[in-house]
Coordinates of C-alpha atoms in Angstrom, one line a residue:
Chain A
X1 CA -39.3 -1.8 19.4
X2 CA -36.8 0.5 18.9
X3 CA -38.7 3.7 20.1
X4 CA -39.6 1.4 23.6
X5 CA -36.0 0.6 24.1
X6 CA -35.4 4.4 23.5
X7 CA -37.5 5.2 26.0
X8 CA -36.4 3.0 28.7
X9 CA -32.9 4.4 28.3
X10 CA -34.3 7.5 28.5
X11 CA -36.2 6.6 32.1
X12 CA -33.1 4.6 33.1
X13 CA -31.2 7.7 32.6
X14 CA -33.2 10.3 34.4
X15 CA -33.8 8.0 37.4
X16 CA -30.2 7.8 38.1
X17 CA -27.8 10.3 40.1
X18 CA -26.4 12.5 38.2
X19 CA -22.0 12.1 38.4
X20 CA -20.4 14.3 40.8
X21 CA -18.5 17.3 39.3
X22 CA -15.0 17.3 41.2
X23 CA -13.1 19.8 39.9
X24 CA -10.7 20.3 43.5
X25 CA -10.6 18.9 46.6
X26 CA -7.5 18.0 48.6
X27 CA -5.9 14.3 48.4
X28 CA -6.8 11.9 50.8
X29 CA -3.9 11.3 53.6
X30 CA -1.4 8.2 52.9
X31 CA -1.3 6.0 56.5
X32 CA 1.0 3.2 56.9
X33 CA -0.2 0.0 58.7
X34 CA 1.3 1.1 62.1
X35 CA -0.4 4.6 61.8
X36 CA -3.2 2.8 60.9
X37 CA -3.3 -0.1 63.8
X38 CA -2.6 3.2 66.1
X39 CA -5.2 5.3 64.9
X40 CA -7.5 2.5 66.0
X41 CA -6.5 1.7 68.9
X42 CA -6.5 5.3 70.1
X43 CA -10.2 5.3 69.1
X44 CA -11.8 4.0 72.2
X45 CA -14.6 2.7 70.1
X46 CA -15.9 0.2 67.6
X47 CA -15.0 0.7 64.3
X48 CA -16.0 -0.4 61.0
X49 CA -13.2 -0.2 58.1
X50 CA -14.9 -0.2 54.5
X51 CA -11.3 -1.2 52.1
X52 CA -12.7 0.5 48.5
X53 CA -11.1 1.5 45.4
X54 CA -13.0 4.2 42.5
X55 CA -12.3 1.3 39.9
X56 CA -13.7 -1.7 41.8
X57 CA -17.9 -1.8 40.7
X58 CA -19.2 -4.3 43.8
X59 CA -17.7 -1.0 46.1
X60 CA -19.9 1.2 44.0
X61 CA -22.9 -1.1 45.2
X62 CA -22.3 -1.2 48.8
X63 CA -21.3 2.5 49.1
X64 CA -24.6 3.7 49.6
X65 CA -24.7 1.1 52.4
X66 CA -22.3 2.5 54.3
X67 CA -23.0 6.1 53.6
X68 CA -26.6 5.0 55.5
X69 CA -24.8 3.2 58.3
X70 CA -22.5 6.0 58.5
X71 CA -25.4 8.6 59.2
X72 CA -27.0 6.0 61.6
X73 CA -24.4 4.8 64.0
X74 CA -21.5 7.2 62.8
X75 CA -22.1 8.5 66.6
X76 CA -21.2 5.2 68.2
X77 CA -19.0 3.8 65.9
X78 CA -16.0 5.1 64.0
X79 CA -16.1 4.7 60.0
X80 CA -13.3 4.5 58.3
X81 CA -12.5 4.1 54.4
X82 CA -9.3 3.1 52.7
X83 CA -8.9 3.6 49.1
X84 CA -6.3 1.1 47.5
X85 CA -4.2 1.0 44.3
X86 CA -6.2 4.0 42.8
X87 CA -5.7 7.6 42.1
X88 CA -6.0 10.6 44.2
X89 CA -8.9 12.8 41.8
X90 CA -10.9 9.3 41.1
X91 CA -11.3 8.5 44.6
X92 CA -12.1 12.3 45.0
X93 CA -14.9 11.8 42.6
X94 CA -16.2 8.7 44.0
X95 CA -16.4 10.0 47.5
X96 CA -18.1 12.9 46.2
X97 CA -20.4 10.8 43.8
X98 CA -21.7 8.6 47.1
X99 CA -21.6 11.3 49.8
X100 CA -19.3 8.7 52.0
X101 CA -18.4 11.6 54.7
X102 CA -16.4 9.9 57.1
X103 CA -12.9 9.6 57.7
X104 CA -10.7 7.6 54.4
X105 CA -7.2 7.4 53.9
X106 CA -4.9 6.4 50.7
X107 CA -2.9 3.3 50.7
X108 CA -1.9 2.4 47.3
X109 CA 0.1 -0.3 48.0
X110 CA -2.8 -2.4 50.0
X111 CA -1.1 -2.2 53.1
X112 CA -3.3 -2.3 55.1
X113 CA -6.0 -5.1 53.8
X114 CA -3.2 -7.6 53.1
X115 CA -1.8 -6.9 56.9
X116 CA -5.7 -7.9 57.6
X117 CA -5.3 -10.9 55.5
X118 CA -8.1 -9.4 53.3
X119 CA -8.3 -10.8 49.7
X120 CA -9.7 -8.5 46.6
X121 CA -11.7 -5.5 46.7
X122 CA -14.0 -4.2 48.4
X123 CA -13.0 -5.5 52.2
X124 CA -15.0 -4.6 55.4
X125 CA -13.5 -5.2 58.6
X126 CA -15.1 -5.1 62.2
X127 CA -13.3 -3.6 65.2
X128 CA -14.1 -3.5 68.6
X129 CA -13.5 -0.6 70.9
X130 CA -10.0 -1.8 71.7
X131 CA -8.7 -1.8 68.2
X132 CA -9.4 -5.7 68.2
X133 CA -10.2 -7.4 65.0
X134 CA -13.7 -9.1 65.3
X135 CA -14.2 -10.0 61.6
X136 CA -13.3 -9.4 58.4
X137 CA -15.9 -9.5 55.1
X138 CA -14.2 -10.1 51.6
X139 CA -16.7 -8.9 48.6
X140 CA -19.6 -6.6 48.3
X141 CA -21.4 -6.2 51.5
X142 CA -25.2 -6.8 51.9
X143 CA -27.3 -4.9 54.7
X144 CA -28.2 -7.9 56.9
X145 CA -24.3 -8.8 57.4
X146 CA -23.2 -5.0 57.7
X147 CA -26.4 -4.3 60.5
X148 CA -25.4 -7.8 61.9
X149 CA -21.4 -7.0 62.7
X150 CA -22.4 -3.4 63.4
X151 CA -24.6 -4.8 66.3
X152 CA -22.0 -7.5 67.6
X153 CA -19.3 -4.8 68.0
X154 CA -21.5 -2.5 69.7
X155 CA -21.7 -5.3 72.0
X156 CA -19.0 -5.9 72.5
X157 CA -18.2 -2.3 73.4
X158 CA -21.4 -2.3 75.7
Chain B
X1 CA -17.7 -15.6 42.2
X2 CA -19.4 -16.1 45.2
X3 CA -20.2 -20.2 45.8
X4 CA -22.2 -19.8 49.2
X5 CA -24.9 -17.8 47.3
X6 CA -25.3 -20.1 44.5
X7 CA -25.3 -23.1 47.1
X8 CA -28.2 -21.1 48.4
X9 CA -29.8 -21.1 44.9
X10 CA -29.5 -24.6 44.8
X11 CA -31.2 -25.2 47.5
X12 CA -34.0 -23.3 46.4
X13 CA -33.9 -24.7 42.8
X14 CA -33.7 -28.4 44.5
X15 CA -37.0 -27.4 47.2
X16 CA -38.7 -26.3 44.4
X17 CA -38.2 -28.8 42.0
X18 CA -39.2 -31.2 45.2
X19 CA -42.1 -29.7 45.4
X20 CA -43.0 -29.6 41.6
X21 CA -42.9 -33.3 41.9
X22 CA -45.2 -34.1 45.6
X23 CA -47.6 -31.3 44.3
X24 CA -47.9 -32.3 40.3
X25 CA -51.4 -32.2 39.9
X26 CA -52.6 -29.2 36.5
X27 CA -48.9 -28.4 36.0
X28 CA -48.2 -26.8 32.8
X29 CA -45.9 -28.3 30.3
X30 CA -42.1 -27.5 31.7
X31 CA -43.3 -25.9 35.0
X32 CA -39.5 -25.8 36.0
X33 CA -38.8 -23.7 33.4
X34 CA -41.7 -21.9 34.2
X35 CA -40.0 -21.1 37.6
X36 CA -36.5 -20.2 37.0
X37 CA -37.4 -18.2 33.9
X38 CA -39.7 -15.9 36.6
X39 CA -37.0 -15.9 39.3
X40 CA -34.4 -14.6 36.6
X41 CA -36.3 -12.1 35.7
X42 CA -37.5 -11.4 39.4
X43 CA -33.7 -10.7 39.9
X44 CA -32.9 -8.5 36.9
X45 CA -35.9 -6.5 37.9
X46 CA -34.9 -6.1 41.4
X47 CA -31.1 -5.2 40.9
X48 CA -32.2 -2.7 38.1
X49 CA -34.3 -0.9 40.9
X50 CA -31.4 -1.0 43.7
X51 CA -29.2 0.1 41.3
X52 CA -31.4 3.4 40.3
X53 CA -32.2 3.2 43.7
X54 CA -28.7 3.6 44.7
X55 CA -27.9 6.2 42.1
X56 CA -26.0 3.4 39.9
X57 CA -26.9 4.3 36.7
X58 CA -27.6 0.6 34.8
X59 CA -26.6 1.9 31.6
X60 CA -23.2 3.5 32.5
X61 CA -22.9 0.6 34.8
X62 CA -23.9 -2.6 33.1
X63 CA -21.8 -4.8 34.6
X64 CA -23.1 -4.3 38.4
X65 CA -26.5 -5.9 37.0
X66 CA -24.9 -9.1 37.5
X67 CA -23.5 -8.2 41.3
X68 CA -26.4 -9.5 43.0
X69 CA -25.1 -9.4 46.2
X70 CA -24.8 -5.9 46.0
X71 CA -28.7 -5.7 46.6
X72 CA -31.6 -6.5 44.8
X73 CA -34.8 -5.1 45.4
X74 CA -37.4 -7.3 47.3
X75 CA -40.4 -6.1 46.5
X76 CA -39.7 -4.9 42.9
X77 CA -38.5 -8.6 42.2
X78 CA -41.7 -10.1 44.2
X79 CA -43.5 -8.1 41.7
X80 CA -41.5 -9.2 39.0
X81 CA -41.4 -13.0 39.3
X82 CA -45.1 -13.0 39.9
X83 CA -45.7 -10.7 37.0
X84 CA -42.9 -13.1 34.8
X85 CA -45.2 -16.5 36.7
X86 CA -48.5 -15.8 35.8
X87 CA -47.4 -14.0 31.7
X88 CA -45.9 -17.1 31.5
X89 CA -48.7 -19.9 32.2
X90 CA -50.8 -17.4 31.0
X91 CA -52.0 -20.2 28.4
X92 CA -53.0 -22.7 30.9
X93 CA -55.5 -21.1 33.6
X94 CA -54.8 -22.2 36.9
X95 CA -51.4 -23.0 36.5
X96 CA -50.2 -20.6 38.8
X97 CA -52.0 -22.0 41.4
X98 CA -50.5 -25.0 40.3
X99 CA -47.6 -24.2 41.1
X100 CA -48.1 -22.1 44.2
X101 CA -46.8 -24.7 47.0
X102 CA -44.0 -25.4 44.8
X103 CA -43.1 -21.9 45.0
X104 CA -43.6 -21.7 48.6
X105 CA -41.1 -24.6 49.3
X106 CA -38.4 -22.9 47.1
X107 CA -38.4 -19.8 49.1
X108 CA -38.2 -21.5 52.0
X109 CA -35.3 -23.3 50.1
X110 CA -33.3 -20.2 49.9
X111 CA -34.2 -19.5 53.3
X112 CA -32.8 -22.7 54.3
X113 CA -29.8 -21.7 51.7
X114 CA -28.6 -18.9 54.9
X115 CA -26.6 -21.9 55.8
X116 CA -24.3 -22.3 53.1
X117 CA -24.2 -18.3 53.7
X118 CA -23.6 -18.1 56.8
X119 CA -26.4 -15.5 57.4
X120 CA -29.3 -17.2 59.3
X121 CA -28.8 -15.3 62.7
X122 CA -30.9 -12.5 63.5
X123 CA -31.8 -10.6 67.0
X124 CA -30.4 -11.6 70.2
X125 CA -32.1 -14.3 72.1
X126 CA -31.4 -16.7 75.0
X127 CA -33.2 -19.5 73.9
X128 CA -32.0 -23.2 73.9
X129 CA -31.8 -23.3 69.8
X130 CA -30.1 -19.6 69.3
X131 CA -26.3 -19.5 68.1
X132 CA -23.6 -17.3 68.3
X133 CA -21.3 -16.6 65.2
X134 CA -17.5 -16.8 64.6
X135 CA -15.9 -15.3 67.3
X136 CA -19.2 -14.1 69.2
X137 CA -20.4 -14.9 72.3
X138 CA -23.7 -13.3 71.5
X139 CA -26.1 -15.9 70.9
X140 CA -29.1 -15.0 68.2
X141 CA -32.3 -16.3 66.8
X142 CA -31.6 -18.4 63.3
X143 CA -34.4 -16.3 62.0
X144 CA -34.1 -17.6 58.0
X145 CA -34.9 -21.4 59.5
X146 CA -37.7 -19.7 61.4
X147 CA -38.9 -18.6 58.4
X148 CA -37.8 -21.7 56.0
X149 CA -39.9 -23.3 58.5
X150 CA -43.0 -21.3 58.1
X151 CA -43.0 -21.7 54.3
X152 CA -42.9 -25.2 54.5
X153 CA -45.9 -25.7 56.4
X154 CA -47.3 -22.6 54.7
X155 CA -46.7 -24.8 51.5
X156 CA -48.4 -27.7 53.2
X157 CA -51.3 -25.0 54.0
X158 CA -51.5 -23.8 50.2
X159 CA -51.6 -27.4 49.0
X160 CA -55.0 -28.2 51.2
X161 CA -56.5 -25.1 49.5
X162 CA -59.5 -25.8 46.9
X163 CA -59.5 -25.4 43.4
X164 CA -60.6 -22.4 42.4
X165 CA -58.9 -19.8 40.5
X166 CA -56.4 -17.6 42.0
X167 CA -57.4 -19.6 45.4
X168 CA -54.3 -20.8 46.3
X169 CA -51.7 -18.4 44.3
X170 CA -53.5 -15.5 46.4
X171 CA -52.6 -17.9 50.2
X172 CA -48.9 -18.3 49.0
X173 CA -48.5 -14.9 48.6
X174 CA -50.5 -13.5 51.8
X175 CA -48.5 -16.6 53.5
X176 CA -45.2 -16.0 51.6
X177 CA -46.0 -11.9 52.7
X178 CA -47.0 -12.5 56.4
X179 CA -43.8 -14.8 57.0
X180 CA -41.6 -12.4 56.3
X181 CA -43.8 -9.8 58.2
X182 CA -43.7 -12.0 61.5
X183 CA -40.0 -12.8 61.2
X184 CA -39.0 -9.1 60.0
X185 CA -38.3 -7.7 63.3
X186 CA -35.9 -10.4 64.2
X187 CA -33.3 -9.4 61.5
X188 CA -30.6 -7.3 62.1
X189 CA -31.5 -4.0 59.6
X190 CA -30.5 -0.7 58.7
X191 CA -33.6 0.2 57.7
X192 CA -36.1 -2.2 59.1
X193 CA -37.1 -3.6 56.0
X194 CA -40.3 -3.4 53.6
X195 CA -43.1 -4.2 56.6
X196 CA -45.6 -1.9 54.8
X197 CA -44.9 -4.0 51.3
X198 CA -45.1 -7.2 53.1
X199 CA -48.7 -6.5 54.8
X200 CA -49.4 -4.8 51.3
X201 CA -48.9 -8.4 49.8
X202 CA -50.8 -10.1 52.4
X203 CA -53.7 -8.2 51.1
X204 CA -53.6 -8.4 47.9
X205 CA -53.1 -12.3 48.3
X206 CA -56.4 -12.1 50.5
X207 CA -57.6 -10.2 47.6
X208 CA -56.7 -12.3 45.1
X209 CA -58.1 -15.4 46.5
X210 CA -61.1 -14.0 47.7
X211 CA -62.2 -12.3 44.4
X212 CA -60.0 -14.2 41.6
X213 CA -62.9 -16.6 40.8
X214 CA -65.4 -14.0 40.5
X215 CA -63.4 -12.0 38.0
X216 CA -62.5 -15.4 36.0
X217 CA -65.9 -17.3 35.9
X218 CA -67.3 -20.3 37.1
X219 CA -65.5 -21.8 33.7
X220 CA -62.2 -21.5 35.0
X221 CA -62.1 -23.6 38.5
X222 CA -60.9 -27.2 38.4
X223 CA -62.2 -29.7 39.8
X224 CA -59.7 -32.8 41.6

């Protein structure tokens, strides 16, 4: 029993990515709400903000998500990450760990979600081209309600 | 904790359990726990694979097992409930088939269940039943009650099926498979989901009903 449980772990183990070895890097930019609401509204286009922290687990289950959508509409929509109440080297790591290569900023504070009226961690919120706020997901996302929201605010930028 | 997904459960469990009781005929002993002891496994299975899939390792990670909303893997957990349904009623031969419409009913139960979650709408259409979410003017198919639907009268279907052995396990999954095929292209997707897994089970459900009672013997069909 012992030896099969052995090697299970050992299968387990090999199948999985191996952690990202972040040794530099520079620190993601602080942004206040106001910077933020700018930023968006100078964007011109829809844009999905992904609210994540290196310590929260359901963030390191949608992560790949968004690292998909990110490569698939990352042309048409804006994706933007904001890492709260962590620290600068473990979001480095995580970033690094999930290959999430858009645009994130650092707001320790949760400025930004609880301006949203977001509750918890992880957050997504849906933009439309205008900076306007079409919806807001608390909890982990799932692909059907990420595709679904990525397709209304392309619509609503069409 | 996420209440709209459990309501969804629920629903299932209930649909299920309904259809334990209009479709009763060679049940094994405790067929309910025969079902949700499957379906728990299905899960584990198919949130161990996301996870890997994902590059979560399970072991480091433990506790993202239970985050099932973080994905769990459809076709690994397909194979996994059936796998957990037939090792189960392994003891009492045509138990599975037994409980086949039953099955079918609690899928379409957690189809149904897109209501509690808010997550029935697929593609956009223009026709008279299509709704628009919050704060949407974009009106879209309810594609989970399309399907709900078609797994009730698939169940209906499965239930008119003969006794023979595998007979009408082997329908509920090519039905179970070619519902989700059909309705596939109306969800909103990333990826465009599993079709090549879902027309793999419709044959091996054609398989398995066609050849099952060859394989098991003349011994093993029922009789009504």
């Amino acid at each position: 029993m012992l030896r099969r449980l052995a090697v299970v772990a050992l299968v387990v183990t090999a199948c999985s990515a191996p952690t990202a070895d972040i040794t530099g890097g520079t620190d993601l930019p602080t942004i206040t709400v106001e910077e933020f609401t700018s930023h968006l509204n100078a964007l011109d286009r829809p844009a999905v903000v992904n609210v994540w922290a290196s310590w929260c687990l359901p963030c390191r289950s949608e992560a790949p998500l968004l690292a998909e959508a990110s490569k698939t509409y990352g042309g048409r929509i804006e994706f933007i990450g904001v890492d709260v109440q962590d620290s600068q080297p473990d979001a480095r790591q995580f970033l690094a760990e999930f290959g999430l290569d858009f645009d994130h900023f650092f707001d320790r504070d949760r400025a930004i979600p609880n301006h949203y009226g977001g509750i918890g961690t992880p957050i997504t919120i849906f933009f439309g081209p205008q900076g306007e706020l079409f919806a807001l997901h608390n909890g982990v996302l799932d692909e059907r309600t990420l595709a679904l929201n990525i397709d209304e605010i392309l619509q609503l930028g069409a | 904790m996420e209440f709209s997904l459990l309501w969804a459960a629920l629903t299932a469990v209930a649909a299920a359990w309904l259809g334990l009781r209009i479709w009763d005929e060679h049940l094994p002993d405790r067929p309910m726990d025969h079902l949700i002891a499957a379906v728990v496994i299905g899960l584990v299975a198919g949130r161990l694979v996301a996870m890997i899939g994902d590059g979560v390792n399970p072991l480091t990670h433990p506790a993202d097992i239970v985050i099932v909303r973080g994905g769990v893997e459809t076709v690994a957990a397909s194979v996994a409930f059936i796998a957990a349904l037939v090792w189960g009623a392994r003891k009492t031969p045509g138990a599975v088939d037994a409980m086949a419409p039953a099955v079918l009913l609690g899928v379409a139960g957690w189809h149904a269940g897109c209501v509690w979650r808010d997550t029935c709408l697929g593609t956009p259409s223009d026709l008279p039943w299509a709704w628009a979410q919050t704060g949407s003017l974009v009106t879209r198919h309810p594609v989970e009650l399309y399907a709900a639907v078609g797994l009730v009268v698939g169940a209906i279907v499965v239930s008119r099926v003969g006794w023979r052995l595998w007979a009408r396990a082997g329908v509920a999954l090519g039905v179970a498979a070619g519902i989700r095929l059909i309705t596939e292209p109306l969800r909103p997707s990333l990826s465009g989901g599993p079709v090549l897994w879902y027309t793999a089970g419709i044959l091996i459900g054609a398989v398995a009903a066609a050849a099952g009672p060859r394989f098991a013997g003349s011994s093993a069909n029922h009789s009504t």
